[in-house]
PDB file of C-alpha atoms in Angstrom:
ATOM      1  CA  UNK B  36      29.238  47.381 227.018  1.00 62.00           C
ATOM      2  CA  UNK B  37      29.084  48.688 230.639  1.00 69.00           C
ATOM      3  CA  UNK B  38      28.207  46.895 233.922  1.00 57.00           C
ATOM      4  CA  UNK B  39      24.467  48.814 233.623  1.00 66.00           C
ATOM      5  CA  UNK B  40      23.671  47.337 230.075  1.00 73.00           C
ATOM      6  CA  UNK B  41      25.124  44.236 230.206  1.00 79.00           C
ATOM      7  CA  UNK B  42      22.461  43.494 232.979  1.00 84.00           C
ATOM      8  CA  UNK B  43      19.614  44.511 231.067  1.00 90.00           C
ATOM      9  CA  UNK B  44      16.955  41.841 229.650  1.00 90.00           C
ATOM     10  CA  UNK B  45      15.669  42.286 226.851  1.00 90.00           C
ATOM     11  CA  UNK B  46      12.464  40.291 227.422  1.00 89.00           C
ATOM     12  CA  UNK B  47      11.238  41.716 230.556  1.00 91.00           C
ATOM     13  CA  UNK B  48       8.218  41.976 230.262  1.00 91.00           C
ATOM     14  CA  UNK B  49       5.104  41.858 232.679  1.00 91.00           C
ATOM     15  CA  UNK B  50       2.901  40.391 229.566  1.00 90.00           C
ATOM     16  CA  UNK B  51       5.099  36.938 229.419  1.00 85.00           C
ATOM     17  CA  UNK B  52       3.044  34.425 229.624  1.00 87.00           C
ATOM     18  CA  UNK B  53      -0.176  35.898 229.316  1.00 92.00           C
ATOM     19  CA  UNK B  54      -0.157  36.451 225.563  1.00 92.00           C
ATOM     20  CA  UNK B  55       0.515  33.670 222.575  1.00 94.00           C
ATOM     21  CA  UNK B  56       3.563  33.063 221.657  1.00 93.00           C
ATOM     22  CA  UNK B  57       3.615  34.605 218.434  1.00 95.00           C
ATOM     23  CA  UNK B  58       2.312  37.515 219.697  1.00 95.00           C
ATOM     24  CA  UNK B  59       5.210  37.641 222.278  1.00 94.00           C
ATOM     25  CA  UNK B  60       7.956  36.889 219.927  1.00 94.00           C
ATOM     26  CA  UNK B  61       6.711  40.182 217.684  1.00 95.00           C
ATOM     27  CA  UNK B  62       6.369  42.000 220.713  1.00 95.00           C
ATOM     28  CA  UNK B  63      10.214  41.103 221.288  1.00 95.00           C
ATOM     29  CA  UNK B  64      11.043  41.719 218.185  1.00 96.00           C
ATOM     30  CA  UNK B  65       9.810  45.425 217.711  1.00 97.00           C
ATOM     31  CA  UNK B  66      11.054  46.299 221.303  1.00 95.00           C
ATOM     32  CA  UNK B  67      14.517  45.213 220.229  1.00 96.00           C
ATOM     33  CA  UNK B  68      14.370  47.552 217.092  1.00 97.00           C
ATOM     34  CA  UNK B  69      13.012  49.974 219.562  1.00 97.00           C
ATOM     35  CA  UNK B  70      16.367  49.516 222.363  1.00 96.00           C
ATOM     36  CA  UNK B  71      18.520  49.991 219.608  1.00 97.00           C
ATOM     37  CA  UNK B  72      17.119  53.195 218.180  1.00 97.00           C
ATOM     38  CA  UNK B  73      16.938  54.187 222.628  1.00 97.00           C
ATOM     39  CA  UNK B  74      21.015  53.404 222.643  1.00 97.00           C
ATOM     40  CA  UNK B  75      21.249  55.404 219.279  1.00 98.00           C
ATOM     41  CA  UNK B  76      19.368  58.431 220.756  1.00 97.00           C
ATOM     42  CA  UNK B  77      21.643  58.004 223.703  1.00 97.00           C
ATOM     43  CA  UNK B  78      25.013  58.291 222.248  1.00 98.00           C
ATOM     44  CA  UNK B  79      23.890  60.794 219.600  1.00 98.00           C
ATOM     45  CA  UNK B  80      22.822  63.045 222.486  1.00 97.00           C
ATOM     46  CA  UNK B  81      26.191  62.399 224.236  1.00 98.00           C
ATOM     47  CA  UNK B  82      27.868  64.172 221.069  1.00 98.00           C
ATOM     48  CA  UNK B  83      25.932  66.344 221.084  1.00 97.00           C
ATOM     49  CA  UNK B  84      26.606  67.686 224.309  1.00 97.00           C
ATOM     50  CA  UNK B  85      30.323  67.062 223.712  1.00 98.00           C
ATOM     51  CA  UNK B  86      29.968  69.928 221.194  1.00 97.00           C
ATOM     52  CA  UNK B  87      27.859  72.101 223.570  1.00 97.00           C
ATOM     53  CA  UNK B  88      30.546  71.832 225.809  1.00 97.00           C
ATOM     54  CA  UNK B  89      33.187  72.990 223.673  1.00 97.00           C
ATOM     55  CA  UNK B  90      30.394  76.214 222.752  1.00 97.00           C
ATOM     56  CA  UNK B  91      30.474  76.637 226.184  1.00 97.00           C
ATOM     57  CA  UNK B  92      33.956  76.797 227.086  1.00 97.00           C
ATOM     58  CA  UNK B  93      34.522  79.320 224.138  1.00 97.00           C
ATOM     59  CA  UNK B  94      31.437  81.264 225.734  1.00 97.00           C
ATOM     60  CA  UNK B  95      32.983  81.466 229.112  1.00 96.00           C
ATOM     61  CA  UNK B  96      36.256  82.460 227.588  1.00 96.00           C
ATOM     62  CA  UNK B  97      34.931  85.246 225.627  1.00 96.00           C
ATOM     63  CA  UNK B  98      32.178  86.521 228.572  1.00 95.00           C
ATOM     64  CA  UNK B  99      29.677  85.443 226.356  1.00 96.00           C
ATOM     65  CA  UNK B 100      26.130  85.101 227.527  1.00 96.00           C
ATOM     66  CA  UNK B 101      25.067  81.146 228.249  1.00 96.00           C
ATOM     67  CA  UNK B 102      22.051  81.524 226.246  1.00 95.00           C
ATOM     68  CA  UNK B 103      21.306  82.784 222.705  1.00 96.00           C
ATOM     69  CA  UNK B 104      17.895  84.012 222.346  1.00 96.00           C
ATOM     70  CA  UNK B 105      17.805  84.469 218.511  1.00 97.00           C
ATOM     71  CA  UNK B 106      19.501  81.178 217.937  1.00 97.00           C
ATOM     72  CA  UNK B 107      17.057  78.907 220.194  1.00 96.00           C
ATOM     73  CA  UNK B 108      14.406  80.306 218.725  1.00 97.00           C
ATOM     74  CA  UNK B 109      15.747  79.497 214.983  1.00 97.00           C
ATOM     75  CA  UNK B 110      16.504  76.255 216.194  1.00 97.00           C
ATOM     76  CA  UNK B 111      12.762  75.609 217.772  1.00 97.00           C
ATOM     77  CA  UNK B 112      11.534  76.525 214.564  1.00 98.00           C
ATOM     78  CA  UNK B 113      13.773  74.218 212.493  1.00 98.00           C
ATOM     79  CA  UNK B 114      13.077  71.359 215.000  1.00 97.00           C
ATOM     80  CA  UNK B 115       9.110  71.749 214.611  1.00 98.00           C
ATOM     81  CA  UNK B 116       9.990  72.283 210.574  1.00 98.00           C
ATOM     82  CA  UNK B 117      11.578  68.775 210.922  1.00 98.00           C
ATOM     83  CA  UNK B 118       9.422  66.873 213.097  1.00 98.00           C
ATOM     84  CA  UNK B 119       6.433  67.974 210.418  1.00 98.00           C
ATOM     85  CA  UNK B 120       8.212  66.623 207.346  1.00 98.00           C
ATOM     86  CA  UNK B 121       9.129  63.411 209.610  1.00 98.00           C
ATOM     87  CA  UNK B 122       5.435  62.981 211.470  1.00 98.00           C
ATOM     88  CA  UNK B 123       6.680  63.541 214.539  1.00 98.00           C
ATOM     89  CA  UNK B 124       3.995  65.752 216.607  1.00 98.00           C
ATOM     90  CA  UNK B 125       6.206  69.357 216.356  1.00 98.00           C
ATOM     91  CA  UNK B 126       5.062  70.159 219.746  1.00 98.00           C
ATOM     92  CA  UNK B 127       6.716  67.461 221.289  1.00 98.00           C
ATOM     93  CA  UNK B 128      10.182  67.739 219.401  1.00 97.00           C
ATOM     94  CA  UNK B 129       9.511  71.557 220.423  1.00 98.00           C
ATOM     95  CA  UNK B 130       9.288  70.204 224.182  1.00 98.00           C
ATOM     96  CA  UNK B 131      12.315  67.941 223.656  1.00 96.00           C
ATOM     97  CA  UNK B 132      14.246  70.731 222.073  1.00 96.00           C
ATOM     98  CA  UNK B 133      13.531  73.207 224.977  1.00 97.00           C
ATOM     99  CA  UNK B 134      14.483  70.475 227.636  1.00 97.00           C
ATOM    100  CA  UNK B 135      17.960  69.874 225.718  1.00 97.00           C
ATOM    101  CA  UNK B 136      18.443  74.227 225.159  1.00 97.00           C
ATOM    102  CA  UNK B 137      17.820  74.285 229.145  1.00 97.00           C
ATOM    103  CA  UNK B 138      20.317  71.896 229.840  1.00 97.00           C
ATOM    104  CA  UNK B 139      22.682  72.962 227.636  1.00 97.00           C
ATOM    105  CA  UNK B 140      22.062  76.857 229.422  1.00 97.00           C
ATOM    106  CA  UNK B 141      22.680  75.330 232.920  1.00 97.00           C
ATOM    107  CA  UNK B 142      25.823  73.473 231.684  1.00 97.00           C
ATOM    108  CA  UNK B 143      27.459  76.419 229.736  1.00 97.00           C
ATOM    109  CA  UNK B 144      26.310  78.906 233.095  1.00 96.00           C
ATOM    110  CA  UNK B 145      28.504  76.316 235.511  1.00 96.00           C
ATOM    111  CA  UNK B 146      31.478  76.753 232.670  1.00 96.00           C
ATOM    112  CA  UNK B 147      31.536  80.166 232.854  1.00 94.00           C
ATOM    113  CA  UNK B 148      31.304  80.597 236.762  1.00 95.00           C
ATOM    114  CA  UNK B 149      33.918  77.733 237.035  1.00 94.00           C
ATOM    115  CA  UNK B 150      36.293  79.308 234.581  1.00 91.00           C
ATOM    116  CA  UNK B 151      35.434  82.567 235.255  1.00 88.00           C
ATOM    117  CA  UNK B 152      35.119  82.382 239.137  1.00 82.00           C
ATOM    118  CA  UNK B 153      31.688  83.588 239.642  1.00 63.00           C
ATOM    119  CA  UNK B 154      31.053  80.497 241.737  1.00 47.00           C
ATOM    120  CA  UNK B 155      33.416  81.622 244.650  1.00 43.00           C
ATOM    121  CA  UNK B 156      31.524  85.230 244.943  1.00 44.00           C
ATOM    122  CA  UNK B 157      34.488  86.783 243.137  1.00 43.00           C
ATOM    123  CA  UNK B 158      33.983  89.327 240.484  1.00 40.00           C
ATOM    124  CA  UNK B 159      35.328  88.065 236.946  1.00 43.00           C
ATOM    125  CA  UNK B 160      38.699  90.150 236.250  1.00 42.00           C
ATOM    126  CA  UNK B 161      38.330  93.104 234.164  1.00 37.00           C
ATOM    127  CA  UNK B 162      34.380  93.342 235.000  1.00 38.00           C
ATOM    128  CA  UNK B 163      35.301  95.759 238.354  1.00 37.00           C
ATOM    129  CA  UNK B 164      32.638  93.536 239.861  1.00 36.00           C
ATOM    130  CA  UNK B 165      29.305  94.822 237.466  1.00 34.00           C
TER     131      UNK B 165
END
C-alpha cells in the first residue's frame, strides 16, 4: 500500500453525524464495496496500458500509424455491445472508451517520436524527411 492510500479514510464523509447510525454504517458499508471495485478499476486500467505500451513500441518500430481507425471503431461498438448486456448506459462506456483510445493515441504518438526522433525536428531514417 503506498504513502497516498494508506492516508485515505474510509469514512469521510460530510453526512457523519447528521444521519442515524444505521443509516451511516450502510452508507459505509456500500462505499467500501464501492473503493474496492475504484482500486480494481485502477489496477486493471494500469494493465491495460502496460499492454498498450508494448502495441506502441511495436508501432513505432514498424512506422506504424498511432491510431487504428477500423479497430477503435470495432472496439466502440463491442464496448456499447457490452455495456447493453451489463446495464451500463452504452453511451457512457462509449465516452469512457474514447477517453482511454485518446490516451492510448497520445502515448503511442510520444513512442514513436521518442524512438523514432521526430521529437528533435529530425526526419525518421529511411523517410528522406516526407
Amino acid at each position: 500500500m503506498s504513502e497516498e492510500t494508506r492516508g485515505f479514510d474510509p469514512e469521510a464523509s460530510s453526512l457523519a453525524g447528521s444521519v442515524r447510525p444505521e443509516v451511516m454504517a450502510e452508507l459505509l458499508s456500500v462505499r467500501s464495496s464501492i473503493d474496492n471495485i475504484d482500486a480494481t478499476l485502477v489496477y486493471l486500467l494500469a494493465e491495460r496500458f502496460k499492454a498498450t505500451q508494448r502495441v506502441g513500441h511495436l508501432k513505432a518500430e514498424h512506422r506504424l500509424p498511432a491510431g487504428d481507425p477500423a479497430r477503435e471503431a470495432a472496439q466502440i461498438a463491442r464496448l456499447r455491445a457490452l455495456a447493453a448486456e451489463a446495464h451500463l448506459d452504452p453511451a457512457f462506456a462509449e465516452k469512457f472508451l474514447n477517453f482511454i483510445i485518446s490516451e492510448v493515441i497520445r502515448h503511442h504518438q510520444a513512442i514513436s517520436e521518442t524512438r523514432n526522433g521526430e521529437a528533435s525536428g529530425r526526419a525518421p531514417e529511411g523517410t528522406g524527411g516526407a
